[in-house]
Coordinates of C-alpha atoms in Angstrom, one line a residue:
M1341 CA 48.4 52.8 5.1
T1342 CA 49.4 49.5 3.5
A1343 CA 49.5 46.4 5.9
P1344 CA 53.3 46.5 6.2
F1345 CA 53.4 50.1 7.2
Q1346 CA 50.7 49.4 9.8
D1347 CA 52.7 46.3 11.2
R1348 CA 55.7 48.3 11.6
M1349 CA 53.8 51.1 13.3
K1350 CA 52.4 48.6 15.7
I1351 CA 55.6 47.2 16.5
A1352 CA 57.3 50.7 17.2
L1353 CA 54.3 51.6 19.4
L1354 CA 54.8 48.3 21.5
A1355 CA 58.3 48.9 21.8
I1356 CA 57.9 52.6 22.9
A1357 CA 55.4 51.5 25.6
L1358 CA 57.5 48.7 26.9
V1359 CA 60.7 50.7 26.8
G1360 CA 58.7 53.7 28.7
L1361 CA 57.5 51.0 31.3
L1362 CA 61.0 49.3 31.9
T1363 CA 62.6 52.7 32.1
G1364 CA 60.2 54.1 34.9
L1365 CA 60.1 51.0 36.9
A1366 CA 64.2 51.1 36.9
L1367 CA 64.1 55.0 37.9
S1368 CA 61.4 54.3 40.6
L1369 CA 63.4 51.4 42.3
T1370 CA 66.4 53.4 42.4
G1371 CA 64.4 56.5 44.2
F1372 CA 63.8 58.8 41.2
A1373 CA 60.0 59.0 41.5
Q1374 CA 59.6 62.0 39.2
A1375 CA 61.5 60.9 36.4
A1376 CA 60.0 57.4 36.6
S1377 CA 56.5 59.2 36.3
I1378 CA 57.7 61.2 33.5
A1379 CA 59.2 58.0 31.6
W1380 CA 55.8 56.4 32.1
S1381 CA 54.1 59.2 30.7
A1382 CA 56.7 59.3 27.8
G1383 CA 55.6 55.8 26.9
V1384 CA 51.9 56.5 27.0
I1385 CA 51.6 59.8 25.0
P1386 CA 52.6 58.3 21.6
V1387 CA 50.3 55.4 21.8
L1388 CA 47.5 57.6 23.1
A1389 CA 48.1 60.0 20.1
A1390 CA 48.0 57.1 17.4
L1391 CA 44.9 55.7 19.1
L1392 CA 43.3 59.4 19.1
I1393 CA 44.0 59.6 15.2
E1394 CA 42.3 56.0 15.0
I1395 CA 39.5 57.1 16.7
V1396 CA 38.8 60.1 14.8
R1397 CA 39.2 58.2 11.6
S1398 CA 36.7 55.8 12.8
L1399 CA 34.2 58.3 13.6
R1400 CA 34.6 60.1 10.1
A1401 CA 33.4 57.0 8.7
G1402 CA 30.5 56.8 10.9
E1403 CA 32.0 53.8 13.2
V1404 CA 31.9 54.3 17.1
G1405 CA 34.4 51.7 18.4
L1406 CA 35.4 50.3 21.7
D1407 CA 39.0 51.7 21.3
I1408 CA 37.4 55.3 23.0
V1409 CA 37.4 53.1 26.3
A1410 CA 41.4 52.7 26.0
A1411 CA 41.8 56.1 25.3
L1412 CA 39.6 57.3 28.4
S1413 CA 41.5 55.0 30.6
M1414 CA 44.7 56.1 29.7
T1415 CA 43.8 59.9 29.6
A1416 CA 42.1 59.7 32.9
A1417 CA 45.4 57.8 34.4
L1418 CA 47.4 60.4 33.4
V1419 CA 45.2 63.1 34.7
F1420 CA 44.9 61.8 38.0
G1421 CA 48.6 61.0 38.2
E1422 CA 48.2 57.1 38.1
T1423 CA 51.1 57.2 35.3
L1424 CA 52.3 53.5 36.0
A1425 CA 48.6 52.5 35.4
A1426 CA 48.6 54.3 32.2
A1427 CA 51.9 52.7 31.3
V1428 CA 50.5 49.2 31.9
V1429 CA 47.4 50.1 29.7
A1430 CA 49.7 51.8 27.1
L1431 CA 51.6 48.4 26.9
M1432 CA 48.4 46.1 27.2
Y1433 CA 47.0 48.2 24.3
S1434 CA 49.8 48.5 22.0
G1435 CA 50.6 44.7 22.9
G1436 CA 47.1 43.4 22.3
T1437 CA 46.9 45.1 18.8
F1438 CA 50.1 43.4 18.1
L1439 CA 48.9 40.0 19.5
E1440 CA 45.9 40.4 17.5
S1441 CA 47.9 41.5 14.3
F1442 CA 50.2 38.2 15.0
A1443 CA 47.2 36.0 15.6
E1444 CA 45.4 36.9 12.3
G1445 CA 48.6 36.6 10.4
R1446 CA 49.1 32.7 11.8
A1447 CA 45.4 32.2 11.2
R1448 CA 46.0 33.3 7.4
R1449 CA 48.9 31.2 6.9
E1450 CA 47.5 28.5 4.8
M1451 CA 45.5 30.9 2.6
S1452 CA 48.5 32.9 1.9
A1453 CA 50.5 29.7 1.3
L1454 CA 48.4 29.9 -1.9
L1455 CA 49.8 33.2 -2.9
A1456 CA 53.3 32.3 -2.5
R1457 CA 53.1 29.2 -4.5
V1458 CA 51.7 31.2 -7.8
P1459 CA 54.3 30.1 -10.4
R1460 CA 55.7 32.7 -12.6
T1461 CA 56.9 31.0 -15.4
A1462 CA 56.6 27.7 -17.4
T1463 CA 58.7 25.3 -19.5
R1464 CA 57.1 25.2 -23.1
H1465 CA 58.0 22.8 -25.9
R1466 CA 58.5 24.8 -29.1
D1467 CA 60.1 23.5 -32.3
G1468 CA 61.8 20.4 -30.7
A1469 CA 63.3 22.7 -28.0
L1470 CA 62.3 23.9 -24.5
D1471 CA 61.8 27.5 -23.7
E1472 CA 61.1 29.1 -20.2
V1473 CA 58.3 31.3 -21.0
P1474 CA 56.4 33.9 -18.9
L1475 CA 52.9 32.5 -17.7
E1476 CA 51.0 35.6 -19.7
E1477 CA 52.3 33.7 -23.0
I1478 CA 51.0 30.5 -22.7
E1479 CA 48.0 29.7 -25.1
P1480 CA 45.5 27.0 -24.9
G1481 CA 47.2 24.1 -26.8
D1482 CA 50.5 25.0 -25.9
R1483 CA 52.5 21.6 -24.4
L1484 CA 54.4 22.2 -21.2
L1485 CA 56.9 20.4 -19.4
I1486 CA 56.0 19.7 -15.6
R1487 CA 59.1 18.7 -13.9
Q1488 CA 59.2 16.8 -10.7
G1489 CA 58.1 19.0 -7.5
E1490 CA 57.0 21.8 -9.8
I1491 CA 53.6 23.3 -9.7
A1492 CA 51.1 23.2 -12.8
P1493 CA 50.9 26.8 -14.1
V1494 CA 47.6 26.4 -16.0
D1495 CA 44.8 24.0 -16.2
G1496 CA 45.3 21.3 -18.8
T1497 CA 45.3 17.5 -19.5
V1498 CA 48.2 15.0 -19.4
E1499 CA 49.9 14.3 -22.8
S1500 CA 52.3 11.7 -20.9
A1501 CA 51.4 8.0 -20.2
R1502 CA 50.6 9.1 -16.7
A1503 CA 51.3 11.6 -13.9
V1504 CA 51.2 11.7 -10.1
L1505 CA 50.2 15.0 -8.4
D1506 CA 49.9 16.3 -5.0
L1507 CA 46.7 18.1 -4.5
S1508 CA 47.1 19.0 -0.7
A1509 CA 47.4 22.5 -1.5
L1510 CA 44.1 22.7 -3.1
T1511 CA 41.9 20.0 -1.7
G1512 CA 43.5 18.9 1.7
E1513 CA 43.8 15.3 0.2
S1514 CA 46.8 13.7 1.6
L1515 CA 47.1 10.8 -0.9
P1516 CA 48.4 11.8 -4.4
A1517 CA 46.3 11.6 -7.2
R1518 CA 47.3 9.1 -10.2
L1519 CA 46.2 10.6 -13.4
E1520 CA 46.2 8.8 -16.8
R1521 CA 46.8 10.4 -20.4
D1522 CA 44.1 12.8 -20.9
G1523 CA 43.4 13.3 -17.4
E1524 CA 42.3 16.8 -16.3
V1525 CA 45.0 18.9 -14.3
M1526 CA 44.1 21.8 -12.1
S1527 CA 46.6 24.5 -12.1
G1528 CA 48.4 24.8 -8.5
A1529 CA 48.8 20.9 -8.3
T1530 CA 52.3 19.6 -7.5
N1531 CA 54.0 16.9 -9.5
A1532 CA 55.0 14.5 -7.0
G1533 CA 56.3 11.7 -9.4
E1534 CA 58.4 11.8 -12.7
A1535 CA 58.2 14.6 -15.1
F1536 CA 55.3 14.8 -17.7
D1537 CA 53.9 16.7 -20.3
L1538 CA 50.7 19.1 -20.0
R1539 CA 48.5 20.2 -22.7
A1540 CA 47.1 23.5 -21.7
T1541 CA 43.5 24.2 -21.9
R1542 CA 43.2 27.7 -20.3
R1543 CA 45.2 30.6 -20.1
A1544 CA 46.9 31.2 -16.7
A1545 CA 44.5 34.2 -15.7
D1546 CA 41.4 32.1 -16.5
S1547 CA 42.9 28.9 -14.8
T1548 CA 41.6 27.4 -11.4
Y1549 CA 44.6 28.5 -9.4
A1550 CA 44.2 32.2 -10.6
G1551 CA 40.8 32.0 -9.6
I1552 CA 41.6 30.7 -6.1
V1553 CA 44.1 33.4 -5.7
R1554 CA 41.7 36.2 -6.5
L1555 CA 39.1 34.4 -4.3
V1556 CA 41.6 34.2 -1.4
E1557 CA 42.5 38.1 -1.8
A1558 CA 38.8 38.8 -1.6
A1559 CA 38.5 36.8 1.5
Q1560 CA 41.4 38.4 3.3
K1561 CA 40.0 41.9 2.7
S1562 CA 36.4 41.1 4.3
K1563 CA 35.2 42.2 7.9
A1564 CA 33.3 39.9 10.1
P1565 CA 29.6 40.9 10.7
M1566 CA 30.0 39.8 14.3
A1567 CA 32.9 42.7 14.4
R1568 CA 30.4 45.0 12.9
L1569 CA 28.1 44.1 15.5
A1570 CA 30.4 44.8 18.0
D1571 CA 30.8 48.4 17.0
R1572 CA 27.1 48.7 16.7
Y1573 CA 27.0 47.8 20.5
S1574 CA 30.0 49.7 21.4
L1575 CA 28.1 52.7 22.5
A1576 CA 25.9 50.5 24.9
F1577 CA 29.2 49.3 26.3
L1578 CA 30.8 52.5 26.6
A1579 CA 27.9 54.1 28.4
V1580 CA 28.0 51.0 31.0
T1581 CA 31.4 51.8 31.6
V1582 CA 31.3 55.4 32.0
V1583 CA 28.2 55.3 34.2
L1584 CA 30.0 52.4 36.5
A1585 CA 33.2 54.4 36.8
T1586 CA 31.0 57.7 37.5
A1587 CA 29.2 55.9 40.1
A1588 CA 32.3 54.7 41.7
W1589 CA 33.6 58.1 42.0
W1590 CA 30.4 59.8 43.0
F1591 CA 29.3 57.5 45.8
T1592 CA 33.0 57.1 47.4
G1593 CA 34.5 60.4 46.4
D1594 CA 37.7 58.8 45.0
P1595 CA 38.5 59.4 41.4
I1596 CA 41.1 56.5 41.4
R1597 CA 38.3 53.9 41.3
A1598 CA 36.9 55.2 38.2
V1599 CA 40.2 55.2 36.8
A1600 CA 40.5 51.7 37.9
V1601 CA 37.1 50.8 36.4
L1602 CA 38.1 52.4 33.0
V1603 CA 41.2 50.4 32.9
V1604 CA 39.8 46.9 33.7
A1605 CA 37.4 47.7 30.7
T1606 CA 40.1 48.3 28.2
P1607 CA 40.0 46.9 25.8
C1608 CA 36.7 44.9 25.3
P1609 CA 37.7 41.1 24.1
L1610 CA 34.9 41.8 21.4
I1611 CA 37.5 44.0 19.6
L1612 CA 40.1 40.8 19.5
A1613 CA 38.5 37.7 19.7
V1614 CA 35.9 37.7 16.7
P1615 CA 38.3 38.5 13.8
V1616 CA 40.8 36.4 15.2
A1617 CA 38.3 33.2 15.4
L1618 CA 36.6 33.9 12.2
V1619 CA 39.8 34.5 10.4
A1620 CA 40.9 31.2 11.8
G1621 CA 37.9 29.5 10.6
L1622 CA 38.6 30.7 6.9
S1623 CA 42.1 29.4 7.0
R1624 CA 40.8 25.9 8.2
A1625 CA 38.1 25.8 5.8
A1626 CA 40.5 26.2 3.0
H1627 CA 42.7 23.3 4.4
Y1628 CA 39.4 21.2 3.5
G1629 CA 39.3 22.5 -0.1
V1630 CA 36.3 25.0 1.0
L1631 CA 37.1 28.5 -0.1
I1632 CA 35.1 30.9 1.6
K1633 CA 35.1 34.7 0.6
G1634 CA 35.3 36.3 3.8
A1635 CA 34.2 36.5 7.5
K1636 CA 30.6 37.4 6.8
P1637 CA 29.6 34.4 4.6
L1638 CA 31.5 32.2 7.1
E1639 CA 29.2 33.5 9.8
A1640 CA 26.5 33.1 7.6
L1641 CA 27.2 29.4 6.6
A1642 CA 27.1 28.7 10.5
R1643 CA 23.7 29.7 10.7
I1644 CA 22.0 27.8 7.6
N1645 CA 19.0 25.6 8.0
T1646 CA 17.8 25.2 4.3
L1647 CA 19.9 24.0 1.6
I1648 CA 18.9 23.9 -2.1
L1649 CA 20.6 21.7 -4.6
D1650 CA 21.2 22.0 -8.3
K1651 CA 21.0 18.5 -10.3
T1652 CA 23.5 18.5 -13.3
G1653 CA 27.2 18.6 -12.0
T1654 CA 26.1 19.1 -8.3
L1655 CA 24.1 16.4 -7.1
T1656 CA 24.8 14.3 -10.4
D1657 CA 28.3 14.4 -11.9
G1658 CA 27.4 16.2 -14.8
R1659 CA 29.1 13.9 -17.1
P1660 CA 27.4 10.9 -18.8
K1661 CA 28.2 7.2 -17.4
I1662 CA 27.4 3.6 -19.3
V1663 CA 24.6 2.3 -16.8
S1664 CA 24.1 -0.9 -19.0
V1665 CA 25.2 -2.5 -22.2
E1666 CA 22.4 -4.6 -23.9
R1667 CA 23.0 -7.2 -26.7
H1668 CA 20.3 -8.0 -29.5
G1669 CA 22.1 -10.5 -31.5
E1670 CA 25.0 -13.0 -31.5
L1671 CA 27.6 -10.3 -30.3
S1672 CA 28.3 -10.5 -26.6
E1673 CA 28.3 -7.2 -24.4
N1674 CA 31.6 -6.6 -24.3
D1675 CA 31.7 -7.0 -27.9
V1676 CA 28.9 -4.0 -28.2
L1677 CA 31.2 -1.9 -26.2
Y1678 CA 34.3 -2.8 -28.2
F1679 CA 32.9 -1.9 -31.5
S1680 CA 31.0 1.3 -30.4
A1681 CA 34.3 2.3 -28.4
A1682 CA 36.5 1.9 -31.4
L1683 CA 34.4 4.0 -33.4
D1684 CA 33.7 6.7 -31.1
Q1685 CA 37.5 7.2 -30.5
A1686 CA 37.1 9.8 -33.7
S1687 CA 34.4 11.8 -31.9
K1688 CA 34.9 14.6 -29.2
H1689 CA 31.2 14.3 -28.2
P1690 CA 30.7 13.8 -24.5
I1691 CA 28.8 10.7 -24.8
A1692 CA 31.5 9.3 -27.2
Q1693 CA 34.2 10.0 -24.7
A1694 CA 32.2 8.3 -22.0
I1695 CA 31.8 5.0 -23.9
V1696 CA 35.4 5.3 -24.8
A1697 CA 36.5 5.8 -21.3
E1698 CA 34.7 2.9 -20.0
A1699 CA 36.0 0.4 -22.8
R1700 CA 39.2 1.8 -21.7
A1701 CA 38.6 1.3 -18.0
R1702 CA 37.8 -2.3 -18.9
G1703 CA 41.0 -3.0 -20.4
M1704 CA 40.3 -3.0 -24.0
A1705 CA 42.7 -2.3 -26.6
L1706 CA 40.7 -0.2 -29.5
P1707 CA 42.0 -0.5 -32.9
V1708 CA 41.8 2.7 -35.2
P1709 CA 38.8 2.7 -37.3
D1710 CA 38.7 3.4 -40.9
D1711 CA 36.3 5.2 -43.4
L1712 CA 34.9 7.5 -40.9
V1713 CA 31.8 9.8 -41.4
E1714 CA 30.5 11.7 -38.6
T1715 CA 26.9 13.3 -39.0
A1716 CA 27.1 16.1 -36.2
G1717 CA 24.8 15.4 -33.2
E1718 CA 23.5 12.2 -34.5
G1719 CA 26.2 9.3 -34.8
L1720 CA 29.0 8.1 -36.7
A1721 CA 29.6 5.2 -39.2
G1722 CA 33.2 3.6 -39.9
T1723 CA 34.9 0.4 -40.4
V1724 CA 36.5 -1.6 -37.5
D1725 CA 38.4 -4.7 -37.9
G1726 CA 36.9 -4.9 -41.4
R1727 CA 33.2 -4.5 -40.4
R1728 CA 30.6 -2.1 -41.3
V1729 CA 29.8 -0.3 -37.8
I1730 CA 27.2 2.5 -37.0
V1731 CA 27.1 4.0 -33.6
G1732 CA 24.2 7.0 -32.6
G1733 CA 20.9 7.5 -31.8
I1734 CA 18.0 4.8 -32.5
G1735 CA 16.6 6.8 -35.6
F1736 CA 20.3 7.4 -36.9
V1737 CA 21.4 3.7 -36.9
A1738 CA 18.4 2.7 -38.2
R1739 CA 18.4 4.9 -41.3
Q1740 CA 22.0 4.4 -42.0
A1741 CA 21.6 0.5 -41.8
E1742 CA 18.6 1.0 -43.9
R1743 CA 16.4 -1.1 -41.2
P1744 CA 13.4 1.4 -41.0
G1745 CA 11.3 -1.0 -38.8
W1746 CA 13.4 -1.0 -35.7
D1747 CA 11.4 0.4 -33.1
H1748 CA 13.0 0.0 -29.8
H1749 CA 11.8 1.8 -26.4
F1750 CA 14.8 1.5 -24.5
R1751 CA 14.9 5.0 -22.8
E1752 CA 14.5 5.6 -19.2
P1753 CA 14.0 8.7 -17.5
G1754 CA 17.1 11.1 -17.4
S1755 CA 19.0 8.5 -19.6
V1756 CA 20.6 8.5 -23.2
V1757 CA 20.5 5.6 -25.4
V1758 CA 23.1 5.0 -28.2
A1759 CA 22.4 2.1 -30.6
V1760 CA 25.3 0.0 -32.3
S1761 CA 24.8 -1.8 -35.6
V1762 CA 27.5 -4.1 -37.0
D1763 CA 27.3 -5.1 -40.8
G1764 CA 23.7 -4.0 -41.0
A1765 CA 22.2 -5.8 -38.1
L1766 CA 21.4 -4.2 -34.7
A1767 CA 24.0 -5.5 -32.4
G1768 CA 22.9 -3.7 -29.1
H1769 CA 22.4 -0.5 -27.4
L1770 CA 24.1 1.3 -24.4
L1771 CA 22.3 3.1 -21.7
L1772 CA 24.0 6.1 -20.4
A1773 CA 23.0 8.4 -17.6
D1774 CA 24.3 11.5 -15.6
A1775 CA 24.7 9.3 -12.3
L1776 CA 24.2 10.8 -8.9
R1777 CA 27.6 11.4 -7.1
S1778 CA 28.5 8.2 -5.0
G1779 CA 27.7 8.7 -1.3
T1780 CA 25.1 11.1 -1.8
G1781 CA 22.4 9.8 0.4
A1782 CA 25.2 9.4 3.1
L1783 CA 26.4 13.0 2.8
L1784 CA 22.6 14.3 3.0
A1785 CA 22.2 12.6 6.3
G1786 CA 25.4 13.8 7.6
L1787 CA 24.2 17.5 6.5
R1788 CA 20.9 16.8 8.6
E1789 CA 22.9 15.9 11.3
N1790 CA 24.6 19.1 11.3
G1791 CA 21.5 21.3 11.7
I1792 CA 20.3 21.6 8.1
E1793 CA 16.6 21.0 8.4
R1794 CA 15.4 21.4 5.0
I1795 CA 17.2 20.0 1.6
L1796 CA 15.5 20.6 -1.6
L1797 CA 16.3 20.1 -5.3
A1798 CA 16.0 22.9 -8.0
T1799 CA 16.7 21.8 -11.6
G1800 CA 15.6 22.9 -15.0
D1801 CA 15.0 19.1 -15.9
R1802 CA 11.7 17.6 -16.3
R1803 CA 10.3 16.2 -13.3
A1804 CA 10.3 12.5 -14.3
V1805 CA 14.0 13.0 -14.9
A1806 CA 14.3 14.9 -11.5
E1807 CA 12.2 12.3 -9.7
A1808 CA 14.5 9.2 -11.0
V1809 CA 17.7 10.7 -9.9
T1810 CA 16.5 11.4 -6.3
E1811 CA 14.5 8.5 -5.4
G1812 CA 15.2 7.2 -2.3
L1813 CA 17.4 10.4 -1.2
G1814 CA 14.8 11.7 1.3
L1815 CA 14.5 15.1 -0.1
D1816 CA 12.1 17.5 1.5
A1817 CA 10.9 18.5 -1.6
V1818 CA 11.6 18.5 -5.5
R1819 CA 11.3 21.5 -7.9
S1820 CA 11.7 20.7 -11.4
D1821 CA 11.3 22.4 -14.8
L1822 CA 12.7 25.8 -13.4
S1823 CA 14.2 28.6 -15.5
P1824 CA 16.9 31.1 -13.7
D1825 CA 14.5 33.3 -12.3
Q1826 CA 12.3 30.8 -10.8
K1827 CA 15.3 29.4 -9.0
V1828 CA 15.6 32.9 -7.5
L1829 CA 12.2 32.7 -6.5
L1830 CA 12.4 29.5 -4.7
V1831 CA 15.3 30.9 -2.7
L1832 CA 13.6 33.8 -1.8
S1833 CA 10.5 31.9 -0.6
E1834 CA 12.4 29.4 1.4
R1835 CA 14.1 32.3 3.3
K1836 CA 10.8 32.1 5.8
N1837 CA 12.3 29.0 7.1
G1838 CA 15.6 30.5 7.9
P1839 CA 18.9 31.4 6.2
V1840 CA 19.2 29.6 2.7
M1841 CA 22.4 28.1 1.3
M1842 CA 22.2 27.4 -2.8
V1843 CA 24.7 24.9 -4.2
G1844 CA 25.3 25.2 -7.9
D1845 CA 27.6 25.0 -10.8
G1846 CA 26.3 26.4 -14.0
V1847 CA 25.9 29.8 -15.3
N1848 CA 22.1 29.5 -15.1
D1849 CA 22.6 29.0 -11.3
A1850 CA 24.5 32.2 -10.8
P1851 CA 21.3 34.4 -10.0
A1852 CA 20.1 32.2 -7.4
L1853 CA 23.7 31.8 -5.8
A1854 CA 23.9 35.6 -5.5
A1855 CA 20.4 35.4 -4.0
A1856 CA 21.0 33.1 -1.3
D1857 CA 22.2 33.7 2.2
V1858 CA 25.2 31.5 1.2
G1859 CA 25.9 30.5 -2.4
V1860 CA 28.0 27.5 -2.9
A1861 CA 29.7 26.8 -6.2
M1862 CA 31.6 23.7 -7.5
G1863 CA 34.8 25.4 -8.4
A1864 CA 36.5 22.8 -10.3
R1865 CA 34.3 22.4 -13.3
G1866 CA 31.7 24.9 -12.5
A1867 CA 31.0 28.1 -14.8
A1868 CA 32.9 31.3 -13.6
A1869 CA 29.7 33.1 -13.5
S1870 CA 28.6 30.9 -10.5
A1871 CA 32.2 31.0 -8.8
E1872 CA 31.9 35.0 -9.0
A1873 CA 28.4 34.9 -7.5
A1874 CA 29.1 32.5 -5.0
E1875 CA 30.4 33.2 -1.4
V1876 CA 31.8 29.8 -1.0
V1877 CA 33.6 27.9 -3.7
L1878 CA 34.5 24.3 -3.3
L1879 CA 37.7 23.7 -4.7
V1880 CA 37.1 20.3 -6.1
D1881 CA 34.1 18.6 -7.6
H1882 CA 33.4 16.9 -4.3
L1883 CA 29.9 17.7 -2.9
D1884 CA 31.1 16.1 0.4
R1885 CA 33.2 19.1 1.0
L1886 CA 30.2 20.8 2.3
L1887 CA 30.5 18.8 5.5
P1888 CA 34.0 20.0 6.7
G1889 CA 32.9 23.4 5.5
L1890 CA 29.7 23.6 7.6
E1891 CA 31.6 22.2 10.7
V1892 CA 34.3 24.6 10.3
A1893 CA 31.8 27.7 10.0
R1894 CA 29.9 26.6 13.1
G1895 CA 33.0 25.6 15.0
A1896 CA 34.7 29.2 14.4
R1897 CA 31.6 31.1 15.2
R1898 CA 31.0 29.1 18.5
I1899 CA 34.5 29.6 19.3
A1900 CA 34.3 33.4 18.5
V1901 CA 31.0 33.5 20.9
E1902 CA 32.5 31.5 23.7
S1903 CA 35.4 33.9 23.6
V1904 CA 33.1 37.1 23.8
V1905 CA 31.1 36.1 26.4
A1906 CA 33.9 34.6 28.8
G1907 CA 36.0 37.8 28.0
I1908 CA 33.1 40.1 28.7
G1909 CA 32.1 38.3 31.7
L1910 CA 35.4 38.6 33.2
S1911 CA 35.8 42.5 32.1
I1912 CA 32.6 43.0 33.9
A1913 CA 33.4 41.1 37.2
G1914 CA 36.9 43.1 37.1
M1915 CA 35.0 46.4 36.8
C1916 CA 32.6 45.7 39.7
A1917 CA 35.8 44.6 41.9
A1918 CA 37.7 47.8 41.0
A1919 CA 34.2 49.9 41.6
F1920 CA 34.0 48.3 45.1
G1921 CA 37.8 49.1 45.6
Y1922 CA 39.3 45.6 45.6
L1923 CA 41.6 46.4 42.6
T1924 CA 43.9 49.4 42.3
P1925 CA 44.5 50.7 38.6
V1926 CA 47.8 49.0 38.0
Q1927 CA 46.0 45.7 39.2
G1928 CA 43.0 46.1 37.0
A1929 CA 45.5 46.8 34.0
L1930 CA 47.2 43.5 34.7
L1931 CA 43.9 41.5 35.2
Q1932 CA 42.7 43.1 31.9
E1933 CA 45.8 42.1 30.0
V1934 CA 45.6 38.6 31.3
I1935 CA 42.0 38.3 30.0
D1936 CA 42.9 39.6 26.5
V1937 CA 45.5 37.0 25.7
A1938 CA 43.4 34.4 27.2
V1939 CA 40.4 35.4 24.8
I1940 CA 42.8 35.7 21.8
L1941 CA 44.5 32.1 22.6
N1942 CA 41.0 30.6 23.1
A1943 CA 39.9 32.2 19.5
L1944 CA 43.0 30.5 18.0
R1945 CA 41.6 27.2 18.9
A1946 CA 39.5 27.7 15.5
L1947 CA 43.0 26.7 13.6
R1948 CA 42.5 23.1 15.2
I1949 CA 38.9 22.3 14.5
H1950 CA 38.7 18.8 13.2
P1951 CA 35.5 17.8 11.4
R1952 CA 34.2 14.7 13.3
T1953 CA 33.6 11.4 11.8
H1954 CA 30.1 11.0 10.7
P1955 CA 28.1 7.9 11.6
S1956 CA 26.3 8.1 8.4
T1957 CA 29.4 7.9 6.0
G1958 CA 32.1 6.2 8.4
Q1959 CA 34.7 8.7 7.0
N1960 CA 36.4 11.5 8.7
A1961 CA 36.0 14.7 6.6
D1962 CA 39.6 15.3 7.0
N1963 CA 40.2 13.1 4.1
K1964 CA 43.4 11.5 5.7
G1965 CA 42.8 8.3 3.8
K1966 CA 40.7 8.0 0.9
P1967 CA 38.5 11.0 -0.5
L1968 CA 34.9 10.6 0.5
R1969 CA 33.9 9.8 -3.2

C-alpha cells in the first residue's frame, strides 16, 4: 500500500472509532444502554479487523510486534462485555497510529522540503536567445540564466562578475555566500542576489542536489534498529502482560481485572517513541548539513568512540595553496607571484589555478601573456610585459633557461615547488602545499569532548608527509602508505576498541567507508563512490559538521531511550494498579492514552536539539553567524 493510502486508512479508522465512542456515549446518557453497547462495538470491530490483518502480515514476515497486546485487549473487552473500554482502546490505538504518522511527517518536514524544491526546468542561453528547457537537456558547458529567487538546477561555476547565494537549505548556514567569477555553485542553492549566468559542469542527474534527493529518499525508507529491538523483545513483553493479566484473573476470579491489565499495556510506547525520535533526529541533522541515510546509521553514530580520518580532501582541503613566495634576485616577492600568475592564466592545472587565485586575492591585475608554450605536466614558457617568463618545476625551468647548474633543495614534506625565471635568471620560487583545514585542532578537541576516544589518520601518502601535516594535532596514531584494502583492515582492527567511524572523500576511501560502522563522505566535492558507500554525507566540505551531526545523533538516541524507559515504567505501574483492582478497564485505557501522548511529545523534542557551544572552538555548531571555517 502506498503511504497516502495508508494515511487515509488511519484517518478513516480514527473517525470510525471516534464516531462509535461518541454515539455510544450519547445513547448511554439517554438511557439506551443496549444500543450504546452496539455502537461502541461497531466502532471497535473495523479497527480490530485492520489490526488483525496487520498482525498477520507481520507474522508472515517473521516479525512479532507489540500490536498483539492491543488486539488482545480489544478482544477481551468485547468478550467480557466491557464495550466502552474496548471503544476507548480502539480510539486510543487508532489515534496513536495517526499521531505517530503525523509526528513522523512533521519530523521529516525539512528533509521533504528538499524534494519539493527540485527544479524541473532551466533557462539556457542559445544563439543569443533564452530558452526554457527541461533539466534532462542540460549538458556540461551550457550557460544558464539564474534569476533572483531561482534555484541552481545543476552544479556549475559563476560566469558573471559575482553571485550571492542562499545555501541554508543545503548547509544550514544563515548568511548568504558571495561568489566571484569561476566560483563553484552547488545545485540546490538559491539565488539571493541579482540574476547571474551559470556555466554547467555536470548534468542534472549527476549534480549535488540530485544526489542529495536520492539520499533523502533512501533515508526516509529506513527502519530504526531500536524499533527492530522492540520487535525482538515484544514476545517477552507480551508474555509478561499475559502472565500478569492471567494472575490477576486467577487469584481474584475477576476477568475484568485481566481486561484492565491488557488495556493499560496497549500499545507499548516502544512502538511510538523510537521511530518518532530517530526520524526527528534525521531531520535535525539535515538542518546542519549532515545527511544521514537512515535511522540505523543515526543510532550507530550515537555510539561511535573511534574516528579514522583520511588526509587529502578530508583533513586537508585537497587543493594546493601557496605557503610562501621566495625571491632569488632583484625582483620582489610580489613580482615573482605576478609574473608566474600572469603566465599560469593559460593553464588549467590545479597548481596553476592556485597561483592565479592567490594573485587575484592580493588584488593583482594580471595581463594576458603572449607566445605561450605549455609542456604538459612540467610548466609553461611565454612573454609577460615584454619579458621572457618560465614557470614550472626546478628541472624544467633550469632546462628551458639553459641554466643546468641550478640545484636548489626547497622542498618540504607534503609540498610542491614552482620555480620562476624571468629573462633567463632565477627570479624565485613558490612553495605550495595541501593545507590543513582551518580549525582542525579545535574540531578534534570538540569531538573528544563528545565521546570520541581514539582519532587516527589513514592515508596513502608517505609517512613524512602525513606526520608533517598532522604535527601538533594530538592524534592517537598515524597510518601512512596505505592501499584501499589496508584501510579496510585498519577499520576492522580498530573495531576491538568499539564502533568505528571512517571519514573520507575519494574513490579509494569507499571500501573503508563501507567497512566502518559509520562511513562519512565529504559530499560537496567527494567522489560519487564514497558518497554511495557512506552512511553519512556532509553536504559541504566542512569537516566541522561532524560536531553537530554527532550531537544530534546522541541527543536523538538519548531522547528515544528516555521516552521508552518512562513509557514502559508508567505502563508497568498502571498494569500493577489494574491487577490489584485500582483501575477499571476504562480508566486504564484513558491512562495509557495519556502515557502514549506523553512519550510521543517527548520524542518530538529531538526536533529542537541545539548543538551546544564548544569551549574548544568558541563557536556554536548551529552556524547562525560565521561558518566554523
